[in-house]
């Protein structure tokens, strides 16, 4: 009797494992990320840019998937504008799957949006392409999904050839106090804010320079 119950238990476990995609079962891994950042106007390398990687998972149980942050890592660019974030591996609970990594690039006086290094106009990289753009062979040329009319009505996404890992930050033209406050509130979950001291400092610096209402 006991052997039959044990066999049935093993069968249930195997069925549960088979029901969850193999890449999603407990194992979460993201590669190392590397990039080089330039000033969009002068083409000079940008030193001291805060680079934040937000690692996310999606909980597949239930009717609506929920995306959650599981880790945040921060670094900054060196005198040559280069940053590097090591690979990250952890364990996640069953019924969770890997979601793409979100990146933030911030330096006072510059916009948070970035564009591939070979684009002179605004062109946003699709969110699920960020990871590939910064993790595959640095400096190689390949096609990436871009939207040349980022921020405008109607998507015009299509594939363009870019140099992987190389981006430009546009200079800041205008910015409202409300935009800064929204960033400090929603960019990163509050419980992870202690992991982004450079970004926190930059946002407070920018906020202090805006006129008080």
Coordinates of C-alpha atoms in Angstrom, one line a residue:
X1 CA 0.0 0.0 0.0
X2 CA 2.8 2.4 0.9
X3 CA 4.7 1.6 -2.3
X4 CA 1.5 2.4 -4.3
X5 CA 1.1 5.8 -2.5
X6 CA 4.7 6.6 -3.0
X7 CA 4.5 5.8 -6.7
X8 CA 1.4 8.0 -7.1
X9 CA 3.2 10.8 -5.3
X10 CA 6.1 10.6 -7.7
X11 CA 3.7 10.5 -10.6
X12 CA 2.0 13.8 -9.4
X13 CA 5.4 15.5 -9.1
X14 CA 6.4 14.5 -12.6
X15 CA 3.1 15.7 -14.0
X16 CA 3.5 19.1 -12.3
X17 CA 7.0 19.5 -13.7
X18 CA 5.8 18.5 -17.1
X19 CA 3.0 21.1 -16.9
X20 CA 5.4 24.0 -16.4
X21 CA 7.8 25.0 -19.2
X22 CA 11.2 23.6 -18.6
X23 CA 12.9 27.0 -18.8
X24 CA 10.6 28.3 -16.1
X25 CA 10.9 25.6 -13.4
X26 CA 12.7 27.2 -10.4
X27 CA 15.7 28.3 -12.4
X28 CA 16.2 32.0 -13.3
X29 CA 19.3 33.2 -15.2
X30 CA 20.3 36.4 -17.0
X31 CA 23.6 36.9 -18.9
X32 CA 26.2 39.6 -18.2
X33 CA 25.4 43.0 -19.7
X34 CA 27.9 45.4 -21.3
X35 CA 27.4 48.7 -23.1
X36 CA 29.0 52.0 -24.1
X37 CA 27.2 55.3 -23.7
X38 CA 27.8 58.5 -25.7
X39 CA 26.5 62.1 -25.6
X40 CA 24.0 62.3 -28.5
X41 CA 25.2 65.8 -29.5
X42 CA 28.9 65.7 -29.1
X43 CA 29.5 61.9 -29.6
X44 CA 31.8 62.0 -26.6
X45 CA 31.8 59.1 -24.1
X46 CA 29.7 59.7 -21.0
X47 CA 31.3 59.0 -17.7
X48 CA 29.3 58.6 -14.5
X49 CA 26.0 57.5 -16.0
X50 CA 23.9 55.5 -13.5
X51 CA 23.0 52.2 -15.1
X52 CA 20.3 50.1 -13.4
X53 CA 19.1 46.6 -14.4
X54 CA 15.7 45.6 -13.1
X55 CA 15.3 41.8 -13.1
X56 CA 11.7 40.6 -13.4
X57 CA 9.7 37.5 -13.3
X58 CA 6.1 36.8 -14.3
X59 CA 3.8 34.7 -12.1
X60 CA 1.8 32.5 -14.5
X61 CA -0.8 31.2 -12.0
X62 CA -4.2 32.7 -12.1
X63 CA -6.2 34.4 -14.9
X64 CA -3.9 37.4 -15.3
X65 CA 0.0 37.1 -15.3
X66 CA 1.7 39.4 -12.8
X67 CA 5.2 40.8 -13.3
X68 CA 7.3 41.3 -10.3
X69 CA 10.8 42.7 -9.6
X70 CA 13.1 40.1 -8.0
X71 CA 16.5 41.9 -8.1
X72 CA 17.9 45.3 -8.9
X73 CA 21.6 46.0 -9.8
X74 CA 23.3 49.3 -10.3
X75 CA 26.6 50.4 -11.7
X76 CA 28.0 53.4 -13.6
X77 CA 30.0 54.2 -16.7
X78 CA 33.8 54.7 -16.6
X79 CA 35.8 57.4 -18.3
X80 CA 35.3 55.6 -21.6
X81 CA 31.5 55.5 -21.2
X82 CA 31.6 51.7 -20.6
X83 CA 29.5 49.8 -18.1
X84 CA 29.4 46.1 -17.1
X85 CA 26.9 44.1 -15.0
X86 CA 27.8 40.5 -14.2
X87 CA 25.4 37.6 -14.9
X88 CA 22.7 36.8 -12.4
X89 CA 21.3 33.4 -11.4
X90 CA 18.8 32.6 -8.7
X91 CA 15.9 30.3 -7.8
X92 CA 12.3 31.3 -8.4
X93 CA 9.1 29.7 -7.1
X94 CA 7.1 27.3 -9.3
X95 CA 4.7 28.7 -11.8
X96 CA 6.9 31.7 -12.3
X97 CA 8.7 32.4 -15.6
X98 CA 11.6 34.6 -16.7
X99 CA 10.6 38.1 -17.8
X100 CA 12.9 40.5 -19.6
X101 CA 15.3 42.8 -17.8
X102 CA 14.4 46.5 -17.8
X103 CA 17.2 49.1 -18.0
X104 CA 17.5 52.7 -16.7
X105 CA 20.2 55.1 -17.8
X106 CA 20.3 58.4 -15.9
X107 CA 22.7 61.3 -15.7
X108 CA 21.8 64.9 -14.6
X109 CA 21.3 67.0 -17.7
X110 CA 20.3 64.1 -19.9
X111 CA 17.1 62.4 -20.8
X112 CA 16.4 58.9 -19.5
X113 CA 15.5 57.7 -23.0
X114 CA 18.3 56.2 -25.1
X115 CA 18.8 55.4 -28.8
X116 CA 21.2 53.1 -30.6
X117 CA 24.5 54.7 -31.4
X118 CA 24.0 54.8 -35.2
X119 CA 20.6 56.7 -34.9
X120 CA 20.5 60.5 -35.0
X121 CA 16.8 60.7 -34.3
X122 CA 14.7 59.3 -31.4
X123 CA 14.3 55.5 -31.8
X124 CA 13.2 53.4 -28.9
X125 CA 14.4 49.8 -28.6
X126 CA 11.5 47.4 -27.9
X127 CA 11.5 46.4 -24.2
X128 CA 12.0 42.7 -24.9
X129 CA 15.0 43.5 -27.1
X130 CA 17.0 45.4 -24.4
X131 CA 18.3 42.2 -22.9
X132 CA 19.6 40.9 -26.3
X133 CA 21.0 44.3 -27.2
X134 CA 23.2 44.5 -24.1
X135 CA 24.1 40.8 -23.7
X136 CA 25.1 39.5 -27.1
X137 CA 28.5 40.1 -28.6
X138 CA 29.4 43.7 -27.8
X139 CA 30.1 45.7 -30.9
X140 CA 28.5 43.2 -33.4
X141 CA 26.0 44.4 -36.0
X142 CA 22.6 42.8 -36.2
X143 CA 18.9 43.7 -36.6
X144 CA 16.9 45.0 -33.6
X145 CA 13.2 46.0 -33.4
X146 CA 13.0 49.8 -33.1
X147 CA 10.3 52.4 -33.2
X148 CA 11.7 55.6 -34.9
X149 CA 8.6 57.6 -33.7
X150 CA 8.9 56.7 -30.1
X151 CA 6.5 58.7 -27.9
X152 CA 4.3 59.7 -30.9
X153 CA 0.8 58.3 -31.7
X154 CA 1.0 55.0 -33.6
X155 CA 3.7 52.5 -33.6
X156 CA 6.1 52.2 -36.5
X157 CA 8.2 49.4 -35.2
X158 CA 10.4 47.5 -37.6
X159 CA 13.8 45.9 -37.7
X160 CA 16.9 48.1 -38.2
X161 CA 20.6 47.2 -38.2
X162 CA 22.4 48.5 -35.1
X163 CA 25.7 48.0 -33.2
X164 CA 25.0 46.0 -30.1
X165 CA 25.6 47.7 -26.8
X166 CA 26.4 51.2 -28.1
X167 CA 23.8 53.9 -27.2
X168 CA 23.5 57.6 -27.0
X169 CA 21.7 59.8 -24.4
X170 CA 20.1 63.0 -25.7
X171 CA 20.6 66.2 -23.8
X172 CA 17.7 67.3 -21.5
X173 CA 15.6 70.1 -23.1
X174 CA 12.8 70.7 -20.7
X175 CA 11.5 68.8 -17.7
X176 CA 8.7 69.4 -15.2
X177 CA 8.8 68.8 -11.4
X178 CA 6.0 66.3 -11.8
X179 CA 8.0 64.1 -14.1
X180 CA 10.9 64.0 -11.6
X181 CA 8.5 63.1 -8.8
X182 CA 6.9 60.4 -10.8
X183 CA 10.3 58.9 -11.6
X184 CA 11.3 58.7 -7.9
X185 CA 8.0 57.1 -7.0
X186 CA 7.6 54.5 -9.7
X187 CA 10.8 53.7 -11.5
X188 CA 12.0 51.2 -8.9
X189 CA 10.0 49.4 -6.2
X190 CA 10.6 51.1 -2.8
X191 CA 12.0 48.0 -1.2
X192 CA 14.8 48.0 -3.8
X193 CA 15.7 51.7 -3.7
X194 CA 18.6 51.1 -1.3
X195 CA 20.3 49.2 -4.1
X196 CA 20.4 52.3 -6.4
X197 CA 22.3 55.0 -4.4
X198 CA 23.7 56.6 -7.5
X199 CA 20.3 56.9 -9.2
X200 CA 18.8 58.2 -6.0
X201 CA 21.4 60.9 -5.7
X202 CA 21.0 62.0 -9.3
X203 CA 17.2 62.2 -9.0
X204 CA 17.4 64.2 -5.8
X205 CA 19.9 66.5 -7.5
X206 CA 17.7 67.1 -10.5
X207 CA 14.6 67.6 -8.2
X208 CA 16.5 70.2 -6.1
X209 CA 17.3 72.3 -9.2
X210 CA 13.6 72.5 -10.4
X211 CA 11.5 75.5 -9.3
X212 CA 9.3 74.9 -6.4
X213 CA 5.6 75.3 -6.9

